[in-house]
Every structure is written in C-alpha cells, then in structure tokens.
Amino acid sequence: MTSSRWIGIGGIAAAALALAACAPGAGDATGSGEQETPTEVSTDLASLGEITLTVWDQEVRGGQDEQMTRLNEAFQDAYPNITIERNSQSFDDLETTLRGALTGNDAPDVVQANNSRSVMGAFVGAGLLRGLDDYADAYGWTDRYAPSVLAMSSYSDDGTTFGEGHVYGLPQTGEVVGVFYSTSALADAGLDLATVTGSWEDFTDSLATIKDSGATPLELGNLDGWPAVHVFGPIQGQFADPQEIATLAMGNAGGTWLTDANEEAAATLQGWVEDGYFNDGPNGTDYDAAWADFSKGSAAYLIAGSWLAADLEAAMGDDVGFFAPPAPAGRDLATTGATGLPFAITANSPHADAAAGYLDFITSPDAMTILAETGNMPVNDTAALAPATGVNKDVFAAFGEVTTTGHLLPYLDWATPTMADTIGAALQDLIGEQSTPGEFLDTLEADYAAFVG
C-alpha cells in the first residue's frame, strides 16, 4: 500500500445473496499456499444439505456477542440446513489456541484471524487458510468493500507480501484508537471537552491539571503487553510521519525505528509514567480490569480502541465520551486503527461453500445495521448508521474524521511475525523504566531489520 491514508470507509451496498453456482476467479481451495486452477463454487446454500459449520470468534463482550448471536440466529433461520456451532473466546485465548486448532485434525471451518504477519500472514504461508478470491467474485465483495479495506486482509501466496495478493478474510467492523473520557472526572478537575481537545498540547497539559487535582489522569492495564501498543501508537502519530509509521507497521522495507520523532514519542510515554499520570502498576494490571476500573471512576482518561464503547456506555451512561487524539498545531489528525479481526475460511474445511455464504451473510448491508444497533462500528455504511446520541456518536465521528481528513495508522504489532511479542515486551520495559527510549527503539529496530533484511 502506498497511500498514507489507510482506510477510506464509505457506504457500499451491493448484496449478492441469490447467486447460482458459478466458476469465477482463482482461489486457494487446497490450502497449499498457491492459487489453484479455478474451481466451481456454489452460493446456493439451501442445496448444500445438512451441515454443521464450526465458527471460532472472539466476539465475547456485550455488544460484540449480541451482534454475533443475532446474526447466527438469522443465518440459521434463513438456512435451516446449516447449524452454527460457535466457539467464542477472548482475544488473548483465541490468539493462543488458534494455531493449534488449525493444524489439528478437527480444524474449525471459519475463524477470526488477526490481520498481522504473525497470525494471518503465518497461516497463509503455511497453507492453513483458504484464498477467497473466487467467492469475492461470486458474492461481489470487491464492490461491498473499499479496496484499502480488503488490502488489510490480503497476502501473497507465500504470506510474505502484506497488503497485496489474494483476499483471505472479511472484517465486520472498523476500529479507531482514541481517548475515552469521563465528563464528571474532567469537571472535577476544572476541565471540559473544549479545553482538552483543541490541540495535542492542550490534551497533554490536561494530564498535569488532572494530576494536580488529586485524580489519576490515565488508566492502563498492560499485563499482556499489547494494550500499551494502543497508547504508544497514538502518541507516535503526533510526532512521526504517517507514511513512515505505515512502512514500519506493515513490515515493508525502507523504514527505520531509529529516528528523532520515534524517540520523542517513546520519551513522551515514559515521561507520563515518570510524572505519575498512570494508575499504580499498569504492567501488573489486567486489560479488562483496567477498563472496568475506568468505568467506575478510577481515572479521567482511557486510551483504547472503539470496541470498548458499548461496554463503557453500558456502565457509564452519558458520563463517557470519546475523541481522537487532537493533533499538534500544523499536523493532521493521526491515530491507530484498522478493521476488526477478519473472518477467514480454513484451508481444509469440507464446507467452504457454506462458510463463504456465512461470511457473506455476517458482512451484508443488513448485518451492518445489526452491528450498529448493538453498539459496534460497522466497517461499511459507517456514516449512514451513526447513532444520534451516546459515545458511539463520538466514535463514529472520530473514525470518519480520521479516515477522511487524517491518517488511520496500522497496528504496529502487525509488522513482523515476532513484532507482537517484541513490542509488547519492549513497552513493558519502557513503562517499567527498565529501558531508555533509545534502548526501546533499538529493540524494535532489531526485530524489524531482521525481517526486512
């Protein structure tokens, strides 16, 4: 990908729900990692006979689980010959168990696989996921999705090129990382939304104001390492060039972590620790416990992804709001974000036609409506489906503003097969003041350079 704006989400609706059997473009039907001679696929799900389709997802939170439950029930009502056997696990549990499941004798038919090189890229390279180009042609997915969205789940046959090649998954949701805030906590510190969102400097100044008032500015649960990626990424976006960040995050050649801008970003994060802006012991605090504590008033801010909006609103009501990190003077908005985890079909699934029909169903325009109704941010039709009130009104607006006038930057842990572990551990060391900003960058540079050569 060459664009510095990574997703331009727009309303695209071209349902293809009643297609007959066809023999469209190439797909990796064998899981060999190479695109085979075109094979016939069927979109006539009612004719497939009695099937049990095993689906592994990580849609465990309230709004996530609700949309998945509703869509699965609707799918089975539409196709009573197909039974959905759902296995829903937390993100961390799915990351741990999925690799073993795909290499076992009883692999699921449909799985949610992280777009990253370490997960989807590795699975594609090992021939464990089925290319979807033939079904994309049959169902019209290239019309439903913006090309830049499909690129985020596209790889070359061998899994080495990210962002090009063949489509291996379909996302349901868009994601943007920003700042959840408590209106009452800001008021207690003598602040309001207008005073903290004028610029990056206004936001960072508010951290000191909140601290001086006796409250905790920021909540972070970084026990697993990866949550701090969602704090460092938005900070980095205020200092480094968006294209340079994207080069590093996609694991493409030509970048380097060893820049003054990246060091300034790392020093800013560590400075927040030194200034006492975080809760006690962020490296020892569980992620889910952290956002639950924030919802009970432990801190004024929580820097996190839009996927927490429904649960935070359920707990906090009108007290919770959301904004994208305001840009420094003279710079565009920039923050971390992408799509939700794509749904993919395993290479050895004996029910690929049913699985593809399921993917089409849960990403259809009707599904986008259900996603919005259940507090999730649909990846398509986002502006049209924005709620009139509540925190998701803020989330949808932030996503729209960043994707249309700013830069939505890929997750940094996508970069290499090992970067998720590398950056997670390096951020724990940085936050624990066991490394300097320079040492932090040296660690990331070593991982990146070893991969790109």
CSV table of C-alpha atoms in Angstrom, one decimal, residues 184-365:
chain,number,residue,atom,x,y,z
A,184,SER,CA,-17.6,14.2,35.5
A,185,ALA,CA,-13.9,13.5,36.1
A,186,LEU,CA,-12.9,16.3,33.8
A,187,ALA,CA,-15.4,18.7,35.5
A,188,ASP,CA,-13.9,17.7,38.9
A,189,ALA,CA,-10.5,18.8,37.6
A,190,GLY,CA,-12.0,22.1,36.3
A,191,LEU,CA,-11.8,20.9,32.7
A,192,ASP,CA,-14.3,20.4,29.9
A,193,LEU,CA,-14.1,18.8,26.5
A,194,ALA,CA,-13.4,22.0,24.6
A,195,THR,CA,-10.3,22.8,26.8
A,196,VAL,CA,-8.7,19.4,26.3
A,197,THR,CA,-9.3,18.8,22.6
A,198,GLY,CA,-8.0,22.0,21.0
A,199,SER,CA,-4.6,20.5,20.3
A,200,TRP,CA,-2.2,17.8,21.4
A,201,GLU,CA,-0.6,20.3,23.7
A,202,ASP,CA,-4.0,21.1,25.3
A,203,PHE,CA,-4.5,17.3,25.9
A,204,THR,CA,-1.1,16.7,27.4
A,205,ASP,CA,-1.5,19.9,29.6
A,206,SER,CA,-4.7,18.4,30.9
A,207,LEU,CA,-2.9,15.4,32.2
A,208,ALA,CA,-0.9,17.7,34.6
A,209,THR,CA,-4.1,19.5,35.6
A,210,ILE,CA,-5.9,16.3,36.5
A,211,LYS,CA,-2.9,15.0,38.4
A,212,ASP,CA,-2.6,18.3,40.3
A,213,SER,CA,-6.3,18.0,41.3
A,214,GLY,CA,-5.5,14.7,43.0
A,215,ALA,CA,-7.0,12.4,40.4
A,216,THR,CA,-5.5,9.8,38.1
A,217,PRO,CA,-5.3,11.1,34.5
A,218,LEU,CA,-4.8,7.8,32.7
A,219,GLU,CA,-5.9,4.2,33.2
A,220,LEU,CA,-3.8,1.4,31.6
A,221,GLY,CA,-3.9,-2.4,32.1
A,222,ASN,CA,-0.7,-3.6,30.4
A,223,LEU,CA,-0.3,-7.1,31.9
A,224,ASP,CA,-0.3,-8.6,28.4
A,225,GLY,CA,2.0,-6.0,26.8
A,226,TRP,CA,-0.2,-5.4,23.7
A,227,PRO,CA,-2.5,-2.8,25.4
A,228,ALA,CA,0.3,-0.3,25.6
A,229,VAL,CA,0.7,-0.6,21.8
A,230,HIS,CA,-2.6,1.2,21.7
A,231,VAL,CA,-1.2,4.0,23.8
A,232,PHE,CA,2.2,4.4,22.1
A,233,GLY,CA,0.8,4.3,18.6
A,234,PRO,CA,-1.4,7.4,19.0
A,235,ILE,CA,1.5,9.2,20.7
A,236,GLN,CA,3.8,8.2,17.8
A,237,GLY,CA,1.2,9.6,15.4
A,238,GLN,CA,1.7,13.1,16.8
A,239,PHE,CA,5.5,13.1,16.1
A,240,ALA,CA,6.4,10.8,13.2
A,241,ASP,CA,5.5,10.9,9.6
A,242,PRO,CA,2.4,8.8,8.9
A,243,GLN,CA,3.9,7.1,5.8
A,244,GLU,CA,7.0,6.2,7.8
A,245,ILE,CA,4.8,4.7,10.5
A,246,ALA,CA,2.8,2.7,8.0
A,247,THR,CA,6.0,1.4,6.4
A,248,LEU,CA,7.2,0.1,9.8
A,249,ALA,CA,3.8,-1.3,10.8
A,250,MET,CA,3.3,-3.2,7.5
A,251,GLY,CA,6.8,-4.7,7.7
A,252,ASN,CA,7.8,-3.2,4.4
A,253,ALA,CA,11.4,-2.3,3.5
A,254,GLY,CA,12.7,1.2,3.6
A,255,GLY,CA,11.8,2.3,7.2
A,256,THR,CA,13.7,2.6,10.4
A,257,TRP,CA,12.7,3.0,14.1
A,258,LEU,CA,15.9,5.0,14.8
A,259,THR,CA,14.5,8.5,14.2
A,260,ASP,CA,14.3,11.5,16.4
A,261,ALA,CA,10.5,11.5,16.1
A,262,ASN,CA,10.1,7.9,17.3
A,263,GLU,CA,12.5,8.7,20.2
A,264,GLU,CA,10.4,11.7,21.2
A,265,ALA,CA,7.3,9.6,21.2
A,266,ALA,CA,8.9,6.9,23.4
A,267,ALA,CA,10.2,9.6,25.7
A,268,THR,CA,6.7,11.1,26.0
A,269,LEU,CA,5.2,7.8,27.0
A,270,GLN,CA,7.9,7.2,29.6
A,271,GLY,CA,7.6,10.8,30.8
A,272,TRP,CA,3.9,10.1,31.5
A,273,VAL,CA,5.0,7.3,33.7
A,274,GLU,CA,7.6,9.4,35.5
A,275,ASP,CA,5.0,12.2,36.1
A,276,GLY,CA,2.6,9.7,37.7
A,277,TYR,CA,-0.1,10.1,35.1
A,278,PHE,CA,-1.0,6.3,35.0
A,279,ASN,CA,-2.7,4.2,37.7
A,280,ASP,CA,-0.5,2.2,40.0
A,281,GLY,CA,1.3,-0.7,38.4
A,282,PRO,CA,0.0,-0.6,34.8
A,283,ASN,CA,2.2,-3.5,33.8
A,284,GLY,CA,0.6,-5.7,36.5
A,285,THR,CA,-3.0,-4.6,35.7
A,286,ASP,CA,-5.2,-6.8,33.6
A,287,TYR,CA,-6.7,-5.1,30.5
A,288,ASP,CA,-10.3,-6.0,31.2
A,289,ALA,CA,-9.9,-5.0,34.9
A,290,ALA,CA,-8.5,-1.6,33.7
A,291,TRP,CA,-11.4,-0.6,31.5
A,292,ALA,CA,-13.8,-1.8,34.2
A,293,ASP,CA,-12.0,0.3,36.8
A,294,PHE,CA,-12.2,3.3,34.4
A,295,SER,CA,-15.9,2.8,34.1
A,296,LYS,CA,-16.1,3.1,37.9
A,297,GLY,CA,-14.3,6.4,38.0
A,298,SER,CA,-10.7,5.4,38.6
A,299,ALA,CA,-9.3,7.8,36.1
A,300,ALA,CA,-10.2,10.7,33.8
A,301,TYR,CA,-9.0,9.0,30.5
A,302,LEU,CA,-8.6,5.6,29.0
A,303,ILE,CA,-6.7,5.4,25.7
A,304,ALA,CA,-8.1,2.4,23.9
A,305,GLY,CA,-10.0,1.1,20.9
A,306,SER,CA,-13.5,1.8,19.8
A,307,TRP,CA,-14.5,-1.8,20.6
A,308,LEU,CA,-14.9,-0.9,24.2
A,309,ALA,CA,-17.6,1.8,23.5
A,310,ALA,CA,-20.7,-0.4,24.0
A,311,ASP,CA,-19.5,-1.8,27.3
A,312,LEU,CA,-18.3,1.5,28.7
A,313,GLU,CA,-21.6,3.2,27.7
A,314,ALA,CA,-23.5,0.4,29.4
A,315,ALA,CA,-21.5,1.0,32.6
A,316,MET,CA,-21.2,4.8,32.5
A,317,GLY,CA,-24.2,6.1,30.5
A,318,ASP,CA,-23.9,9.7,29.5
A,319,ASP,CA,-20.7,10.2,31.5
A,320,VAL,CA,-18.4,8.6,28.9
A,321,GLY,CA,-17.3,10.3,25.7
A,322,PHE,CA,-14.6,9.7,23.1
A,323,PHE,CA,-12.3,11.8,20.9
A,324,ALA,CA,-9.4,11.1,18.5
A,325,PRO,CA,-6.1,12.4,19.9
A,326,PRO,CA,-6.0,16.1,18.9
A,327,ALA,CA,-3.2,16.9,16.5
A,328,PRO,CA,-0.3,19.3,17.3
A,329,ALA,CA,-0.5,22.6,15.5
A,330,GLY,CA,0.2,22.2,11.8
A,331,ARG,CA,-0.3,18.5,11.7
A,332,ASP,CA,-3.2,16.3,10.6
A,333,LEU,CA,-5.2,14.0,12.9
A,334,ALA,CA,-3.4,10.7,13.2
A,335,THR,CA,-4.1,7.7,15.3
A,336,THR,CA,-4.0,3.9,15.3
A,337,GLY,CA,-6.9,2.0,13.8
A,338,ALA,CA,-7.9,-0.5,11.1
A,339,THR,CA,-10.6,-3.1,10.7
A,340,GLY,CA,-11.8,-5.6,13.3
A,341,LEU,CA,-10.4,-9.1,13.1
A,342,PRO,CA,-11.4,-10.6,9.7
A,343,PHE,CA,-13.3,-13.8,9.4
A,344,ALA,CA,-11.5,-16.4,7.3
A,345,ILE,CA,-12.1,-19.9,6.0
A,346,THR,CA,-9.7,-22.7,6.9
A,347,ALA,CA,-8.0,-24.5,4.1
A,348,ASN,CA,-9.2,-27.9,4.9
A,349,SER,CA,-12.8,-27.1,5.7
A,350,PRO,CA,-15.1,-29.5,3.9
A,351,HIS,CA,-17.8,-26.9,3.9
A,352,ALA,CA,-16.1,-24.0,2.1
A,353,ASP,CA,-19.3,-23.0,0.2
A,354,ALA,CA,-21.4,-22.9,3.4
A,355,ALA,CA,-18.6,-21.0,5.1
A,356,ALA,CA,-18.4,-18.4,2.3
A,357,GLY,CA,-22.1,-18.0,2.5
A,358,TYR,CA,-21.8,-17.4,6.2
A,359,LEU,CA,-19.1,-14.7,5.7
A,360,ASP,CA,-21.3,-13.0,3.1
A,361,PHE,CA,-24.3,-13.1,5.5
A,362,ILE,CA,-22.5,-11.6,8.5
A,363,THR,CA,-20.9,-8.8,6.4
A,364,SER,CA,-24.0,-7.9,4.4
A,365,PRO,CA,-25.7,-4.5,4.5
